[in-house]
Coordinates of C-alpha atoms in Angstrom, one line a residue:
M1 CA 123.0 37.2 110.0
T2 CA 121.4 40.4 111.1
C3 CA 120.5 41.9 114.5
V4 CA 117.0 42.7 115.8
P5 CA 116.8 45.0 118.9
T6 CA 115.0 43.5 121.8
R7 CA 114.7 44.2 125.5
D8 CA 118.3 44.6 126.8
A9 CA 120.4 43.1 124.0
D10 CA 120.4 42.2 120.4
V11 CA 119.1 38.9 119.2
L12 CA 120.7 37.3 116.1
K13 CA 118.2 36.7 113.3
V14 CA 118.3 33.6 111.2
T15 CA 118.9 34.1 107.4
D16 CA 118.6 31.8 104.5
S17 CA 122.3 31.1 104.6
T18 CA 122.0 29.5 108.1
S19 CA 122.7 25.7 107.9
S20 CA 120.0 23.3 109.0
P21 CA 120.7 20.5 111.5
A22 CA 119.2 17.1 111.2
L23 CA 115.4 17.3 111.4
L24 CA 113.9 16.6 114.8
P25 CA 110.2 16.5 115.8
Q26 CA 109.0 20.1 116.5
E27 CA 107.6 19.0 119.8
L28 CA 111.0 17.7 120.9
I29 CA 112.7 20.9 119.7
D30 CA 110.2 23.0 121.7
K31 CA 110.8 20.9 124.9
M32 CA 114.5 21.2 124.6
I33 CA 114.3 25.0 124.2
D34 CA 111.9 25.2 127.2
E35 CA 114.5 23.7 129.4
L36 CA 116.8 26.7 128.5
R37 CA 114.2 29.4 129.1
G38 CA 116.1 30.9 132.0
S39 CA 119.3 31.4 130.0
R40 CA 119.4 34.2 127.5
P41 CA 122.8 33.2 125.9
E42 CA 121.6 29.7 125.2
L43 CA 118.3 31.0 123.9
K44 CA 120.1 33.3 121.5
A45 CA 122.2 30.4 120.3
C46 CA 119.0 28.4 119.7
S47 CA 117.5 31.2 117.7
M48 CA 120.4 30.9 115.3
V49 CA 120.2 27.1 114.7
S50 CA 117.4 27.0 112.1
H51 CA 113.9 28.3 111.3
A52 CA 112.4 25.4 113.2
W53 CA 114.3 26.4 116.4
R54 CA 113.8 30.1 116.2
P55 CA 110.1 30.6 117.1
R56 CA 110.2 28.9 120.5
A57 CA 113.6 30.5 121.4
M58 CA 112.3 34.0 120.4
Y59 CA 109.1 33.5 122.5
H60 CA 111.2 32.9 125.6
L61 CA 113.5 35.9 124.7
V62 CA 110.8 38.5 124.2
S63 CA 107.5 37.3 125.7
H64 CA 108.2 39.5 128.7
F65 CA 108.9 43.1 127.9
M66 CA 109.8 45.7 130.5
L67 CA 109.7 49.5 130.0
N68 CA 111.5 51.1 132.9
L69 CA 111.3 54.9 132.9
S70 CA 113.2 55.4 136.2
R71 CA 115.8 57.5 134.4
H72 CA 113.2 59.6 132.6
A73 CA 110.5 59.8 135.3
N74 CA 110.6 63.6 135.5
K75 CA 111.7 64.4 132.0
S76 CA 109.6 65.8 129.2
R77 CA 107.5 63.8 126.8
E78 CA 109.9 64.7 123.9
V79 CA 112.9 63.3 125.8
V80 CA 111.1 60.1 126.7
R81 CA 109.8 59.6 123.2
S82 CA 113.3 60.0 121.7
S83 CA 114.9 57.5 124.1
S84 CA 115.9 54.1 122.6
R85 CA 114.1 52.4 125.4
F86 CA 110.7 54.0 124.4
T87 CA 111.4 53.4 120.7
R88 CA 111.8 49.7 121.3
F89 CA 108.5 49.7 123.2
S90 CA 106.4 51.9 120.8
S91 CA 107.7 50.6 117.5
P92 CA 108.6 46.9 117.8
P93 CA 109.0 44.8 114.7
P94 CA 105.6 43.1 114.1
S95 CA 107.2 39.6 114.3
L96 CA 108.4 40.4 117.8
A97 CA 105.4 42.3 119.0
S98 CA 103.2 39.3 118.4
L99 CA 105.4 37.3 120.8
V100 CA 105.0 39.6 123.7
T101 CA 102.4 38.3 126.2
V102 CA 103.6 40.1 129.4
M103 CA 104.2 43.9 129.7
E104 CA 105.9 45.5 132.7
L105 CA 105.7 49.3 133.0
R106 CA 107.8 50.9 135.8
C107 CA 108.1 54.4 137.1
V108 CA 105.4 55.9 134.9
R109 CA 104.9 59.0 137.1
R110 CA 103.9 61.8 134.7
F111 CA 100.5 61.9 133.0
C112 CA 101.9 62.4 129.5
H113 CA 104.1 59.3 129.9
L114 CA 101.1 57.3 131.1
Q115 CA 99.0 58.4 128.2
D116 CA 101.8 57.5 125.7
V117 CA 102.5 54.0 127.1
M118 CA 98.9 53.0 127.5
S119 CA 98.1 54.1 124.0
H120 CA 100.8 52.0 122.5
L121 CA 99.7 48.7 124.2
R122 CA 97.6 48.2 121.1
V123 CA 100.7 47.3 119.0
Y124 CA 101.0 44.0 121.0
P125 CA 98.2 41.8 119.6
N126 CA 98.7 38.9 122.1
L127 CA 99.3 40.9 125.3
R128 CA 97.7 39.0 128.2
E129 CA 99.3 40.4 131.4
L130 CA 100.1 44.0 132.4
L131 CA 102.2 45.0 135.4
L132 CA 102.2 48.6 136.6
K133 CA 104.9 49.3 139.2
D134 CA 105.8 52.5 141.1
A135 CA 103.2 54.8 139.6
H136 CA 101.8 57.9 141.3
F137 CA 98.2 58.2 140.0
S138 CA 97.3 60.5 142.9
N139 CA 99.3 63.2 141.1
F140 CA 96.7 63.2 138.3
S141 CA 93.4 65.1 138.5
R142 CA 90.1 63.4 137.8
S143 CA 89.9 65.3 134.5
K144 CA 93.1 63.8 133.3
I145 CA 91.9 60.3 134.1
R146 CA 88.8 61.0 132.1
T147 CA 91.0 62.3 129.3
L148 CA 93.0 59.0 129.4
S149 CA 89.8 57.0 129.3
K150 CA 88.6 58.9 126.2
T151 CA 92.0 58.5 124.5
L152 CA 92.0 54.7 125.1
N153 CA 88.5 54.4 123.8
R154 CA 89.8 55.4 120.3
F155 CA 92.0 52.3 120.1
P156 CA 91.1 48.6 120.2
P157 CA 92.0 47.2 123.6
P158 CA 94.7 44.5 124.0
P159 CA 93.4 41.1 125.0
L160 CA 94.5 41.6 128.6
C161 CA 93.2 39.0 131.2
Y162 CA 95.4 39.9 134.2
L163 CA 96.4 43.2 135.7
R164 CA 98.9 43.6 138.6
M165 CA 99.6 46.9 140.3
E166 CA 102.5 47.2 142.7
D167 CA 103.6 50.3 144.8
V168 CA 100.8 52.4 143.2
C169 CA 98.9 55.3 144.9
F170 CA 95.5 56.7 143.9
S171 CA 94.0 59.9 145.1
D172 CA 90.7 58.2 146.2
C173 CA 88.3 55.3 145.7
D174 CA 86.6 57.0 142.7
Q175 CA 89.9 57.5 140.8
F176 CA 90.9 53.9 141.6
L177 CA 87.6 52.4 140.3
S178 CA 87.6 54.7 137.3
F179 CA 91.1 53.5 136.3
I180 CA 90.4 49.8 136.5
G181 CA 87.1 50.3 134.7
M182 CA 88.7 51.7 131.5
S183 CA 88.0 50.0 128.2
H184 CA 91.5 48.5 128.0
F185 CA 90.7 46.4 131.0
R186 CA 87.3 45.2 129.7
E187 CA 88.4 41.5 129.5
V188 CA 90.5 41.4 132.6
S189 CA 89.4 38.6 134.9
A190 CA 92.0 39.0 137.7
I191 CA 93.5 42.1 139.4
D192 CA 96.4 41.6 141.8
L193 CA 97.1 44.6 144.1
Y194 CA 100.3 44.8 146.1
N195 CA 101.0 48.0 148.2
V196 CA 98.3 49.9 146.5
V197 CA 97.0 52.8 148.6
Y198 CA 95.1 56.1 148.6
G199 CA 97.0 59.3 149.2
P200 CA 99.9 61.4 147.8
T201 CA 102.6 58.8 148.5
R202 CA 103.0 55.0 148.8
T203 CA 105.2 55.1 151.9
R204 CA 102.7 54.9 154.6
A205 CA 102.5 51.8 156.8
F206 CA 99.5 49.5 156.4
D207 CA 96.9 49.3 159.1
R208 CA 96.2 46.0 160.7
G209 CA 92.9 45.8 158.9
D210 CA 94.5 46.4 155.5
F211 CA 95.7 43.8 153.1
S212 CA 99.1 44.5 151.8
R213 CA 98.2 42.2 148.9
L214 CA 94.8 41.5 147.5
V215 CA 93.8 39.3 144.5
I216 CA 90.4 40.1 142.9
K217 CA 88.8 37.8 140.4
H218 CA 85.5 37.5 138.6
C219 CA 83.7 35.5 135.9
P220 CA 83.2 37.7 132.8
D221 CA 79.7 38.2 131.5
P222 CA 79.9 37.8 127.7
S223 CA 76.4 39.4 127.2
S224 CA 77.4 42.6 129.0
N225 CA 79.1 45.6 127.3
T226 CA 80.1 47.1 130.7
P227 CA 83.8 47.0 131.6
S228 CA 84.2 44.1 134.1
F229 CA 85.4 46.1 137.1
T230 CA 83.3 49.3 136.7
M231 CA 81.0 50.6 139.3
S232 CA 78.8 53.4 138.1
L233 CA 78.6 56.6 140.2
E234 CA 74.9 55.9 140.8
Q235 CA 75.7 52.5 142.3
R236 CA 78.3 54.1 144.5
E237 CA 76.2 57.1 145.5
G238 CA 76.4 57.7 149.3
Y239 CA 79.2 55.2 149.8
K240 CA 82.1 56.4 151.9
S241 CA 85.5 55.0 151.1
A242 CA 87.0 52.7 153.8
G243 CA 90.4 54.3 153.0
Y244 CA 92.1 51.4 151.3
P245 CA 91.3 49.7 147.9
G246 CA 91.0 46.3 149.4
M247 CA 88.3 47.4 151.9
D248 CA 86.4 49.3 149.2
F249 CA 85.8 46.0 147.3
K250 CA 83.6 44.7 150.1
P251 CA 80.5 46.7 149.2
I252 CA 81.1 46.0 145.6
K253 CA 81.0 42.3 146.3
K254 CA 77.7 42.7 148.2
K255 CA 76.1 44.7 145.4
R256 CA 77.3 42.8 142.3
S257 CA 78.6 39.5 143.6
I258 CA 81.3 39.3 140.9
L259 CA 84.4 40.1 143.0
F260 CA 86.2 38.5 145.8
G261 CA 89.4 39.3 147.7
G262 CA 91.6 38.0 150.4
R263 CA 95.1 37.2 151.5
P264 CA 97.0 35.1 148.9

C-alpha cells in the first residue's frame, strides 16, 4: 500500500495486492460507506477494502478541502507557496482533485495570496461551492481587484454554483459588486453573506436595519454572457451606497429583478 497526502492526514491507497471481499451490489456498498461519512478512521479503512469500496470512501474523505492560511497570513508569497499546506492545495493528484466539490479558504488577507489561491481553483474540475472566511478585501485597492479580475479571465472558471462569504470586509459597494461579478462566479446561483461589511475592519456592530446574514439567489439566464451578479457602472450611476452589502441589493432587485435577500 502507498500513501496519498490529503487534507490533514494520509489516506492509504489500494494496490493490486489488496484482497477483495465477497462481491456486494455497488449501491449497497455506497450506502454502507455513507453511514460512516462522519468518521475519518472508518472511511480510511473502507478505502483499503477494495477498488469497489474506494471511490465512495475517498469522496467523503476529500470532497471538502480547507486551506487555512492563519499561520501565514502576513508572510511573503514565497513562504506561503513553499508550505506543505499550499502545495497540497495547488498541486493535488488529479484523481483526488476531481473529488473535491467544496473549497474553504480562510485568512486570505494579502493580495498576493488571494491571487494565488483564486488562480488555482481551476485545478478542481468539479468544484461547486466556495467559502471565503476572514478576508480583508478592504485592504486592496480598486486597481488590484481589476488586476485579479484580468488574471482570472485567463483561466477557465470552475463550475461554482454557490458562494459563501463569512467575516469579510470590503472597502465599498463598488468593490463588493466588482468582486462577485468576476468571471469565476459566472455560474453562481446563490450567494450567502454572513458578517460581511464595508470598512477597514469586520469588528463593528451591526445596525438594527442590517442583516447579519443574507442569502441572495437568482435564476441564471443561459442566453446572457454577463456574469450573473454584475451591475455595470452605468446602471449604478448616481446610486449612493446604503452602507451595508445587504441594503445595497435592494436597488439591484428593483432594476434587474433577479436577486432577492432576507433573513434565513
